[in-house]
Amino acid sequence: MKLTRRNLILLAATIGIAAGPATAYAADVLNVGAYPTNPPFEYKNESGTFEGFEVDIVNEAAKRVGMTTDIADLGFQALFAATTSKRIDVAISSITITPERLKSQSFTQPYYDSDMGIATKTDSAVSTEADLKGKIVGVLSGSTGETWVKGHQEADGFSDVKGYDTQQNLLLDLSAGRVDAAVSDIPGMEYSFTKMKDLKVKQRIKTGEQYGLMMTKDHPLLGKLNDALTAMKKDGTLAAIHKKWFGSDAPADSSTVKEMPLPKA
């Protein structure tokens, strides 16, 4: 068919109309990356839908800035590359705000305070950091637990450090005796231990860690999402989400309740 100038103009207009809604929809979607096996912070239910403490937080924050979320299933280490490359806008997965990470990422104000812990089999003779001399310690690769363990390996005499791509695989190997201890965030481990009865957190490692929404460096939505978190703290929404997933009230002086400054590099 021969296309006249009029045909071309009409065709272009038709394509523009067809593309318009998709473009508008994309602009209203917050692309989120999440580690799929990190309950109660985020996990996939039987239908394949993400649920969890941080899922509720990011969904509510997005709603308050007039957006919906599209949550992608990503490995923990892949989250950092995904925000850096702008494949996603936000990463959730109990990601600790650290000075090192702030060099390449942006974070909202924190909304959860956490410590790490040393976990072993319940009947293990290992109960303190000092007992790990000559032992194999497992960690989630790319986590602050890995950073802590590698920083203490020489002084504490760990015989080996094994990295895992998922928390589930780490804890399964701990249960099977392939590692002597695991070092990771306490909330996620204790949640898992409600089902894995042979494992227990033996020692708390006070770190002052705090979790926030991790975003592409200087993301244009950083301020808006941070303001949404502030509003959620002020009206009690964040405290209610905490109660829902942890079964307890967040401490009054915690970052779940108190408005906090935007982290700076």
Coordinates of C-alpha atoms in Angstrom, one line a residue:
M1 CA 0.0 0.0 0.0
K2 CA 1.3 3.4 -0.9
L3 CA 1.5 5.7 2.1
T4 CA 0.6 9.3 1.5
R5 CA 1.6 12.2 3.7
R6 CA -1.9 12.1 5.2
N7 CA -1.6 8.4 5.9
L8 CA 1.8 8.9 7.6
I9 CA 0.4 11.6 9.9
L10 CA -2.6 9.4 10.9
L11 CA -0.3 6.4 11.5
A12 CA 2.0 8.5 13.7
A13 CA -1.0 9.8 15.6
T14 CA -2.4 6.3 16.1
I15 CA 1.0 5.0 17.4
G16 CA 1.2 8.0 19.7
I17 CA -2.2 7.3 21.2
A18 CA -1.5 3.6 21.6
A19 CA 1.8 4.3 23.3
G20 CA 0.5 7.1 25.6
P21 CA -1.3 5.0 28.3
A22 CA 1.7 2.6 28.5
T23 CA 4.1 5.5 29.0
A24 CA 1.8 7.1 31.6
Y25 CA 1.4 3.8 33.4
A26 CA 5.2 3.2 33.5
A27 CA 5.7 6.7 35.0
D28 CA 3.3 5.7 37.9
V29 CA 5.1 2.5 38.7
L30 CA 7.8 2.2 41.4
N31 CA 10.1 -0.6 40.3
V32 CA 11.2 -2.5 43.4
G33 CA 13.7 -5.3 43.8
A34 CA 13.4 -7.8 46.7
Y35 CA 15.2 -10.9 48.0
P36 CA 12.4 -13.5 47.9
T37 CA 13.3 -15.6 51.0
N38 CA 13.7 -13.2 53.9
P39 CA 10.7 -13.5 56.1
P40 CA 9.2 -11.6 57.9
F41 CA 10.7 -8.7 55.9
E42 CA 9.9 -10.1 52.4
Y43 CA 9.0 -13.4 51.0
K44 CA 6.8 -15.0 48.3
N45 CA 3.6 -16.6 49.4
E46 CA 2.2 -19.8 47.8
S47 CA 0.6 -17.8 44.9
G48 CA 4.0 -16.2 44.1
T49 CA 3.1 -12.7 45.5
F50 CA 5.5 -10.8 47.7
E51 CA 4.5 -10.3 51.3
G52 CA 6.2 -9.0 54.4
F53 CA 7.1 -6.1 56.7
E54 CA 9.1 -4.2 54.1
V55 CA 6.7 -5.1 51.3
D56 CA 3.9 -3.4 53.3
I57 CA 6.2 -0.4 53.9
V58 CA 7.2 0.2 50.3
N59 CA 3.6 -0.4 49.0
E60 CA 2.2 2.2 51.4
A61 CA 5.0 4.7 50.7
A62 CA 4.4 4.3 47.0
K63 CA 0.7 4.7 47.4
R64 CA 1.3 8.0 49.3
V65 CA 3.2 9.4 46.4
G66 CA 0.6 8.3 43.9
M67 CA 2.3 5.2 42.6
T68 CA 1.9 1.5 42.5
T69 CA 4.8 -1.0 42.9
D70 CA 6.2 -3.7 40.6
I71 CA 8.3 -6.0 42.8
A72 CA 11.0 -8.1 41.1
D73 CA 12.6 -11.2 42.5
L74 CA 16.4 -10.7 42.8
G75 CA 19.3 -12.2 44.7
F76 CA 20.7 -10.1 47.6
Q77 CA 23.9 -9.2 45.8
A78 CA 22.0 -8.4 42.6
L79 CA 20.0 -5.7 44.3
F80 CA 23.0 -3.4 44.5
A81 CA 23.8 -3.7 40.8
A82 CA 20.1 -3.3 39.9
T83 CA 19.8 0.1 41.7
T84 CA 23.2 1.3 40.4
S85 CA 22.2 0.4 36.8
K86 CA 18.7 2.0 37.4
R87 CA 17.0 -1.3 36.5
I88 CA 15.0 -0.7 39.7
D89 CA 14.2 2.4 41.7
V90 CA 14.1 0.8 45.2
A91 CA 15.6 -2.3 46.8
I92 CA 14.2 -3.9 50.0
S93 CA 15.7 -6.8 51.9
S94 CA 16.7 -5.7 55.4
I95 CA 19.5 -3.6 53.8
T96 CA 21.7 -1.9 56.4
I97 CA 22.6 1.7 55.8
T98 CA 26.4 2.0 55.9
P99 CA 28.9 4.7 55.0
E100 CA 30.4 2.5 52.4
R101 CA 27.0 1.8 50.7
L102 CA 26.1 5.5 50.8
K103 CA 29.1 6.2 48.4
S104 CA 27.2 4.5 45.6
Q105 CA 23.6 4.3 46.8
S106 CA 21.0 6.6 48.4
F107 CA 18.9 5.6 51.4
T108 CA 15.7 6.9 52.9
Q109 CA 15.6 7.5 56.6
P110 CA 15.8 4.2 58.6
Y111 CA 12.6 2.4 59.7
Y112 CA 14.0 -0.6 61.6
D113 CA 16.8 -1.1 64.1
S114 CA 18.6 -4.4 64.2
D115 CA 21.6 -6.3 65.5
M116 CA 23.5 -9.3 64.1
G117 CA 23.8 -12.6 65.9
I118 CA 25.8 -15.8 66.0
A119 CA 23.6 -18.8 65.5
T120 CA 24.4 -22.5 65.9
K121 CA 22.7 -25.8 66.3
T122 CA 20.9 -25.8 69.7
D123 CA 23.1 -28.6 71.1
S124 CA 26.3 -27.1 69.8
A125 CA 29.1 -26.3 72.2
V126 CA 29.6 -23.0 70.4
S127 CA 27.9 -20.3 72.4
T128 CA 30.1 -17.2 72.1
E129 CA 32.4 -15.5 69.6
A130 CA 35.4 -16.9 71.4
D131 CA 34.2 -20.4 70.7
L132 CA 34.4 -19.9 66.9
K133 CA 38.2 -20.4 66.9
G134 CA 39.0 -23.1 64.4
K135 CA 35.3 -23.2 63.2
I136 CA 33.7 -22.8 59.8
V137 CA 31.4 -19.7 59.8
G138 CA 28.6 -19.2 57.2
V139 CA 27.4 -15.8 55.9
L140 CA 25.0 -14.4 53.3
S141 CA 27.3 -13.1 50.5
G142 CA 27.3 -9.3 50.3
S143 CA 25.8 -8.8 53.7
T144 CA 27.0 -6.9 56.7
G145 CA 27.4 -10.3 58.4
E146 CA 30.0 -11.2 55.8
T147 CA 31.8 -7.9 56.4
W148 CA 31.8 -8.5 60.2
V149 CA 33.0 -12.1 59.9
K150 CA 35.8 -11.4 57.4
G151 CA 36.9 -8.4 59.6
H152 CA 37.2 -10.8 62.6
Q153 CA 38.4 -13.9 60.9
E154 CA 42.1 -13.4 61.6
A155 CA 41.8 -12.2 65.2
D156 CA 39.2 -14.8 66.2
G157 CA 40.8 -17.6 64.2
F158 CA 37.9 -18.9 62.1
S159 CA 39.1 -21.8 60.0
D160 CA 37.0 -20.8 57.0
V161 CA 34.2 -18.5 55.9
K162 CA 31.6 -19.8 53.5
G163 CA 29.3 -17.4 51.6
Y164 CA 25.8 -18.3 50.5
D165 CA 23.4 -16.8 47.9
T166 CA 20.4 -17.3 50.1
Q167 CA 19.7 -17.2 53.8
Q168 CA 17.7 -20.5 53.4
N169 CA 20.8 -22.3 52.0
L170 CA 22.9 -20.9 54.8
L171 CA 20.6 -22.1 57.5
L172 CA 20.1 -25.5 55.9
D173 CA 23.9 -26.0 55.9
L174 CA 24.0 -24.9 59.5
S175 CA 21.3 -27.4 60.4
A176 CA 23.2 -30.1 58.4
G177 CA 26.5 -29.4 60.2
R178 CA 28.3 -28.2 57.1
V179 CA 29.1 -24.9 58.9
D180 CA 29.6 -24.6 62.6
A181 CA 27.9 -21.2 63.0
A182 CA 26.0 -18.6 61.0
V183 CA 26.3 -14.8 61.4
S184 CA 23.4 -12.8 60.1
D185 CA 20.6 -10.4 61.2
I186 CA 18.8 -11.6 64.2
P187 CA 15.2 -10.9 63.2
G188 CA 15.3 -12.9 60.0
M189 CA 17.1 -15.8 61.7
E190 CA 14.7 -15.9 64.7
Y191 CA 11.7 -15.9 62.4
S192 CA 13.2 -18.9 60.5
F193 CA 14.0 -20.7 63.8
T194 CA 10.3 -20.8 64.7
K195 CA 10.2 -23.6 62.1
M196 CA 13.8 -24.8 62.3
K197 CA 13.7 -25.9 65.9
D198 CA 17.3 -27.3 66.0
L199 CA 18.9 -23.8 65.5
K200 CA 19.3 -21.0 68.0
V201 CA 20.9 -17.5 68.2
K202 CA 23.5 -17.9 70.9
Q203 CA 25.1 -14.4 71.0
R204 CA 23.9 -11.0 70.0
I205 CA 26.4 -8.7 68.2
K206 CA 25.5 -5.1 69.0
T207 CA 26.0 -3.2 65.7
G208 CA 23.5 -0.3 65.8
E209 CA 22.3 -1.4 62.3
Q210 CA 19.3 0.3 60.7
Y211 CA 17.4 -0.6 57.6
G212 CA 16.1 1.9 55.0
L213 CA 14.8 1.8 51.4
M214 CA 17.9 1.7 49.2
M215 CA 17.6 3.7 45.9
T216 CA 19.6 4.7 42.9
K217 CA 22.1 7.4 43.9
D218 CA 20.3 10.8 44.1
H219 CA 17.1 9.3 42.8
P220 CA 14.5 12.0 42.1
L221 CA 11.9 10.2 44.2
L222 CA 14.1 9.9 47.3
G223 CA 12.7 13.0 49.0
K224 CA 9.1 12.1 48.3
L225 CA 9.4 8.5 49.6
N226 CA 11.3 9.8 52.6
D227 CA 8.5 12.3 53.3
A228 CA 6.0 9.4 53.0
L229 CA 7.9 7.4 55.7
T230 CA 7.9 10.5 57.9
A231 CA 4.1 10.7 57.5
M232 CA 3.8 7.0 58.2
K233 CA 5.7 7.4 61.5
K234 CA 3.7 10.4 62.6
D235 CA 0.3 8.8 61.9
G236 CA 1.2 5.4 63.4
T237 CA 1.1 3.4 60.2
L238 CA 4.6 2.2 60.5
A239 CA 4.1 1.2 64.1
A240 CA 1.0 -0.8 63.0
I241 CA 2.9 -2.6 60.3
H242 CA 5.6 -3.5 62.9
K243 CA 2.9 -4.9 65.2
K244 CA 1.4 -6.9 62.3
W245 CA 4.6 -8.7 61.4
F246 CA 6.5 -8.9 64.7
G247 CA 3.6 -9.3 67.1
S248 CA 5.0 -6.6 69.4
D249 CA 5.1 -2.8 69.7
A250 CA 8.1 -1.1 68.2
P251 CA 10.2 0.6 71.0
A252 CA 9.3 4.3 71.3
D253 CA 12.9 5.4 70.7
S254 CA 13.3 3.2 67.6
S255 CA 13.6 4.3 64.0
T256 CA 10.3 2.6 63.4
V257 CA 8.6 5.3 65.5
K258 CA 10.9 8.3 65.5
E259 CA 11.5 10.6 62.5
M260 CA 15.1 10.3 61.5
P261 CA 17.4 12.4 59.2
L262 CA 18.1 11.4 55.7
P263 CA 21.4 9.5 55.7
K264 CA 24.3 11.3 54.1
A265 CA 27.5 9.9 52.6

